């Protein structure tokens, strides 16, 4: 778990360095693959739940690109550290 | 010697209603409202859709889809990518509303929607609509040919394309939060396609004002093309000599091109276009070339075989 946490922390740092503090995750993903988000949105809103996109995934995509992987990485690292300490 | 006795029911010639008013219901209603000098009544008339005669030239050959189906199953990405956007779309204000027509024209203008409802030659047309997602519906639209609107601004001879721009209202359109998409929604066609009589500016459906979820107060429709080519809730029409790159062309150019004419033999990259599901009945029927409007539009594309006409 700490290894996974470390990976996401590094990913967050990498995204911060590459795209700066403000670039939205959605914008980064759109630049990488313009069709990806549209297809994902269609699948989520049509086959799962429209609100899942609007209220959960969209806020993550609107946040700075480094924030989600960085926060996830820190959380996983902390959990791993707590488990290791017993 | 004739002695003319006036009967009580005799009326002088000056009281006879002019023929143009008797046979022009829409104008007669508007003038009648004005003559009553009742501002409330006139306002009520202006807020509704003037009556329009059905144009029987373009008979759909299929039953009209139930209004409820058409007004509750919508593609309008500014409000979300699911089909039940109608409650959200209802929050979009429809008045006041203006549409600017500019670019390569002699007389650029901005039209108020009420002005268009009064001035344009409104008629009802029952068109088939074929969505690129392989479903279809038949809708009685009220509107006027795009050519009639373009006549008002007098296009320059150098204009080759028409660009249609949809409203972008972040306060009521949650889809615009996805700032990475190339808003506003842009679509376009050639001047020749725009001049075709089938190219229709829609202001009503089922005898009522066009609801926002269907693209109210004014949208476009070319029934021989896939539905995504029809810009909704239009705020601007620009004539240009540059071929526009549409919203979907920017996002998924392999799937959604400029021409997008209906062709059952050219599949979408992820599904067949050979048949379509009829909204309401759920029946699957074969899709027709140019959505069945080939006799009116096929000649537009002679000499364009090298273009990607079908997606």
XYZ file of C-alpha atoms in Angstrom:
397
model
C 0.000 0.000 0.000
C 2.849 2.362 0.776
C 4.348 1.510 -2.613
C 1.054 2.380 -4.321
C 0.825 5.557 -2.252
C 4.324 6.510 -3.284
C 3.440 5.968 -6.913
C 0.446 8.333 -6.724
C 2.462 10.955 -4.819
C 5.097 10.839 -7.548
C 2.357 11.040 -10.190
C 0.926 14.132 -8.486
C 4.359 15.746 -8.309
C 4.960 14.911 -11.964
C 1.638 16.446 -13.014
C 2.388 19.551 -10.944
C 5.746 19.971 -12.640
C 4.381 19.256 -16.118
C 1.140 21.262 -16.057
C 1.519 23.743 -13.210
C -0.634 24.370 -10.187
C -3.903 25.304 -11.938
C -4.387 23.102 -14.997
C -7.524 21.000 -14.493
C -7.289 17.212 -14.600
C -10.033 17.187 -17.222
C -8.062 19.540 -19.451
C -4.965 17.356 -19.153
C -6.916 14.204 -19.988
C -8.683 15.956 -22.866
C -5.328 17.013 -24.298
C -4.016 13.468 -23.968
C -7.106 11.830 -25.512
C -9.949 14.111 -26.608
C -12.454 11.266 -26.959
C -11.759 9.597 -23.609
C -13.745 11.911 -21.346
C -16.709 12.102 -23.678
C -16.956 8.338 -23.918
C -16.554 7.950 -20.163
C -19.192 10.588 -19.507
C -21.638 8.887 -21.853
C -21.112 5.506 -20.194
C -21.448 6.910 -16.674
C -24.456 9.132 -17.347
C -26.395 6.752 -19.561
C -25.675 3.397 -17.966
C -24.807 4.169 -14.355
C -26.118 7.404 -12.870
C -26.111 10.960 -14.260
C -25.415 12.420 -10.827
C -22.284 10.285 -10.461
C -20.716 12.303 -13.247
C -22.019 15.731 -12.270
C -21.502 15.490 -8.507
C -18.543 13.143 -8.066
C -16.375 12.776 -11.153
C -16.778 16.281 -12.549
C -15.491 18.049 -9.402
C -12.417 15.786 -9.543
C -11.901 16.606 -13.215
C -12.319 20.318 -12.531
C -9.706 20.278 -9.769
C -5.986 20.844 -10.523
C -4.469 17.785 -12.192
C -1.975 17.102 -9.370
C -4.557 17.246 -6.576
C -6.433 13.944 -6.986
C -3.394 11.646 -7.444
C -1.420 13.621 -4.857
C -4.168 13.377 -2.231
C -4.771 9.712 -2.999
C -1.035 9.028 -2.745
C -0.739 10.757 0.624
C -3.804 8.920 1.940
C -2.534 5.516 0.805
C 0.936 6.207 2.231
C -0.547 7.196 5.586
C -2.746 4.102 5.678
C 0.224 1.911 4.804
C 2.358 3.544 7.465
C -0.367 3.101 10.109
C -0.839 -0.574 9.184
C 2.924 -1.170 9.324
C 3.027 0.278 12.844
C 0.278 -2.190 13.803
C -86.826 52.854 -61.396
C -85.199 50.707 -58.688
C -85.818 51.680 -55.129
C -82.941 50.311 -52.946
C -84.118 49.501 -49.461
C -81.374 48.879 -46.959
C -81.865 45.751 -44.857
C -80.656 45.750 -41.267
C -78.107 43.020 -42.080
C -76.699 44.887 -45.080
C -73.174 46.144 -44.575
C -71.352 48.716 -46.653
C -68.454 47.593 -48.846
C -66.044 49.391 -46.523
C -66.886 46.914 -43.759
C -65.957 43.836 -45.781
C -62.893 42.089 -44.374
C -60.064 42.156 -46.883
C -59.392 38.852 -48.631
C -55.781 38.851 -47.497
C -56.895 38.855 -43.876
C -59.491 36.138 -44.321
C -57.001 33.816 -45.991
C -53.969 34.787 -43.952
C -54.835 33.415 -40.550
C -51.580 34.239 -38.876
C -51.565 37.882 -39.913
C -55.277 38.176 -39.286
C -54.874 36.986 -35.724
C -52.074 39.406 -35.067
C -53.934 42.325 -36.603
C -57.095 41.336 -34.803
C -55.293 41.376 -31.508
C -53.939 44.811 -32.283
C -57.340 46.114 -33.340
C -58.809 45.141 -30.026
C -56.342 47.533 -28.472
C -55.902 45.135 -25.588
C -52.199 45.077 -24.759
C -52.524 41.921 -22.668
C -54.153 40.015 -25.469
C -51.591 41.236 -27.980
C -48.803 40.205 -25.624
C -50.339 36.780 -25.130
C -50.544 36.351 -28.878
C -46.915 37.333 -29.264
C -45.821 34.860 -26.623
C -47.447 31.958 -28.445
C -46.638 30.292 -31.712
C -48.587 31.761 -34.616
C -50.604 29.190 -36.546
C -48.823 27.723 -39.533
C -50.074 25.638 -42.415
C -48.546 22.204 -42.935
C -46.315 21.825 -45.977
C -47.297 18.463 -47.434
C -44.405 18.276 -49.885
C -42.195 16.492 -47.392
C -44.496 13.740 -46.134
C -42.573 11.579 -43.649
C -44.174 8.262 -44.606
C -44.224 7.254 -40.950
C -46.340 8.029 -37.928
C -45.540 11.155 -35.962
C -43.719 10.357 -32.728
C -45.624 11.115 -29.537
C -44.846 14.602 -28.238
C -43.955 13.269 -24.809
C -41.257 11.015 -26.291
C -39.739 13.852 -28.283
C -39.696 16.309 -25.393
C -38.269 13.921 -22.795
C -35.551 12.076 -24.734
C -32.990 14.646 -25.752
C -29.394 15.115 -26.734
C -28.213 18.524 -25.568
C -24.662 18.300 -24.249
C -24.690 21.714 -22.632
C -27.066 20.123 -20.111
C -25.415 16.697 -19.867
C -24.720 13.671 -22.007
C -27.707 11.658 -20.778
C -31.168 11.739 -22.341
C -33.170 13.170 -19.458
C -31.856 16.716 -19.578
C -35.296 18.281 -20.005
C -35.760 19.365 -16.339
C -32.360 21.042 -16.416
C -33.002 22.656 -19.813
C -36.251 24.156 -18.546
C -34.166 26.588 -16.525
C -32.770 28.199 -19.670
C -34.531 31.538 -20.248
C -36.215 31.755 -23.655
C -37.034 35.465 -23.633
C -35.587 37.886 -24.487
C -33.662 36.027 -27.206
C -31.797 37.362 -30.180
C -29.933 35.719 -33.021
C -27.186 37.569 -34.818
C -26.569 36.947 -38.510
C -23.225 38.315 -39.597
C -19.979 37.595 -41.427
C -19.865 37.756 -45.200
C -23.202 39.455 -45.725
C -24.206 42.862 -47.034
C -26.493 43.690 -44.137
C -25.544 42.004 -40.848
C -28.419 42.058 -38.395
C -29.576 40.898 -35.014
C -33.119 39.520 -34.950
C -35.341 39.244 -31.909
C -37.179 35.943 -31.740
C -40.558 37.694 -31.651
C -39.579 39.636 -34.743
C -38.783 36.393 -36.554
C -42.086 34.843 -35.484
C -43.897 37.817 -36.987
C -41.906 38.289 -40.161
C -40.830 34.898 -41.381
C -43.036 32.683 -43.571
C -43.909 30.114 -40.928
C -45.031 26.669 -41.984
C -45.235 23.232 -40.417
C -43.105 20.428 -41.776
C -43.177 16.859 -40.592
C -39.572 15.695 -40.818
C -37.855 12.462 -39.944
C -34.901 12.934 -37.610
C -32.155 10.297 -37.641
C -29.721 10.448 -34.739
C -26.164 9.230 -35.290
C -26.817 6.947 -32.299
C -29.152 4.873 -34.527
C -32.520 5.998 -33.208
C -35.062 8.136 -34.998
C -38.252 10.111 -34.582
C -40.791 11.986 -36.685
C -41.634 15.508 -35.550
C -44.009 18.217 -36.792
C -41.711 21.226 -36.643
C -42.870 24.796 -37.208
C -40.393 27.172 -38.753
C -39.138 28.720 -41.939
C -36.461 27.941 -44.523
C -32.983 29.142 -43.584
C -32.858 30.671 -47.061
C -35.610 33.109 -46.060
C -33.482 34.362 -43.167
C -30.361 34.636 -45.300
C -32.279 36.679 -47.872
C -32.741 39.333 -45.179
C -28.982 39.817 -44.774
C -27.991 39.354 -48.433
C -24.991 36.971 -48.447
C -21.900 38.059 -50.350
C -20.954 35.991 -53.387
C -17.709 35.037 -51.628
C -19.516 33.345 -48.703
C -19.197 29.563 -48.929
C -20.156 28.229 -45.516
C -22.723 28.889 -42.818
C -21.659 28.541 -39.175
C -24.294 27.999 -36.488
C -23.479 28.821 -32.880
C -25.414 27.596 -29.865
C -25.911 29.696 -26.745
C -23.394 29.231 -23.924
C -24.989 30.091 -20.574
C -22.798 28.764 -17.756
C -25.356 29.730 -15.113
C -27.938 27.278 -16.452
C -25.866 24.853 -18.518
C -23.986 22.440 -16.235
C -22.193 20.864 -19.182
C -20.180 24.035 -19.664
C -18.345 23.267 -16.426
C -16.301 20.943 -18.602
C -14.195 23.860 -19.704
C -11.856 21.645 -21.730
C -14.502 21.092 -24.397
C -14.504 23.559 -27.306
C -17.623 25.521 -26.318
C -19.708 27.065 -27.736
C -21.272 24.270 -29.766
C -20.543 25.008 -33.405
C -22.021 23.358 -36.457
C -22.042 24.302 -40.091
C -22.913 23.545 -43.667
C -22.178 24.861 -47.121
C -24.066 27.769 -48.632
C -25.581 25.372 -51.174
C -26.865 23.123 -48.380
C -28.195 26.135 -46.495
C -30.039 27.313 -49.592
C -31.765 23.954 -50.046
C -35.448 24.267 -49.189
C -35.230 21.408 -46.673
C -32.843 23.411 -44.448
C -35.224 24.582 -41.787
C -35.051 27.028 -38.910
C -37.319 25.587 -36.239
C -39.236 27.748 -33.753
C -41.992 25.335 -32.783
C -43.024 21.707 -32.472
C -46.458 20.127 -32.177
C -48.048 23.536 -32.725
C -46.338 25.060 -29.690
C -43.246 27.136 -29.118
C -40.134 24.976 -29.300
C -39.261 23.802 -25.775
C -35.729 24.472 -24.541
C -34.766 20.803 -24.334
C -35.451 20.501 -28.058
C -33.385 23.578 -28.858
C -35.830 26.389 -28.189
C -36.409 29.086 -28.911
C -34.766 28.531 -32.289
C -32.807 25.641 -33.763
C -31.756 24.285 -37.113
C -32.624 21.032 -38.839
C -31.426 19.389 -42.038
C -33.307 16.089 -42.108
C -30.951 14.312 -44.488
C -28.060 14.653 -42.036
C -27.481 13.078 -38.656
C -29.095 14.984 -35.825
C -25.903 16.342 -34.265
C -25.556 18.656 -37.270
C -28.629 20.540 -36.093
C -27.516 23.324 -33.787
C -29.920 24.057 -30.946
C -30.772 27.290 -29.104
C -28.942 29.332 -31.717
C -27.571 32.780 -30.965
C -25.465 33.413 -34.026
C -25.233 32.492 -37.695
C -22.052 33.522 -39.472
C -21.342 33.326 -43.179
C -17.735 32.684 -44.052
C -15.408 31.439 -46.759
C -13.662 29.069 -44.309
C -15.016 25.585 -43.642
C -15.819 25.473 -39.922
C -14.560 22.756 -37.621
C -17.559 21.708 -35.605
C -17.711 20.910 -31.903
C -17.759 17.144 -32.444
C -15.215 17.280 -35.223
C -12.766 18.816 -32.746
C -13.458 16.142 -30.147
C -13.842 12.961 -32.213
C -13.015 13.669 -35.868
C -12.927 9.958 -36.717
C -16.556 9.609 -35.677
C -18.191 12.935 -36.497
C -17.299 14.787 -39.674
C -18.380 17.931 -41.440
C -20.857 16.422 -43.903
C -22.529 13.726 -41.794
C -25.116 12.710 -44.384
C -27.165 9.674 -43.407
C -25.984 6.511 -45.112
C -26.959 3.020 -43.906
C -23.967 1.463 -45.637
C -21.334 3.465 -43.780
C -21.149 2.293 -40.165
C -20.161 4.447 -37.245
C -16.794 3.211 -35.919
C -18.603 1.609 -32.978
C -21.972 0.521 -34.390
C -23.918 -0.175 -37.584
C -26.025 2.518 -39.242
C -27.993 0.004 -41.316
C -31.114 0.279 -39.177
C -32.635 2.570 -36.599
C -34.788 2.222 -33.504
C -38.019 4.201 -33.794
C -38.515 6.285 -30.686
C -41.761 5.350 -28.964
C -42.538 2.048 -30.647
C -39.047 0.611 -30.286
C -39.437 -0.945 -33.731
C -36.261 -1.390 -35.784
C -36.524 -0.246 -39.383
C -33.991 0.015 -42.203
C -32.219 3.361 -42.480
C -32.481 5.110 -45.842
C -29.785 6.905 -47.785
C -30.001 10.647 -47.013
C -32.640 9.587 -44.481
C -35.006 9.208 -47.437
C -34.580 12.777 -48.710
C -32.232 11.890 -51.561
C -34.520 13.207 -54.301
C -34.213 16.689 -52.793
C -30.523 16.774 -51.858
C -28.450 14.149 -53.688
C -27.441 16.606 -56.405
C -25.783 18.809 -53.777
C -22.989 16.252 -53.579
C -22.277 15.504 -57.210
C -18.583 16.027 -57.781
C -17.769 15.621 -54.084
C -17.053 11.886 -54.105
C -13.604 12.468 -52.648
C -15.106 14.078 -49.558
C -16.042 12.042 -46.496
C -19.745 12.646 -47.031
C -21.214 10.038 -44.724
C -19.857 10.555 -41.223
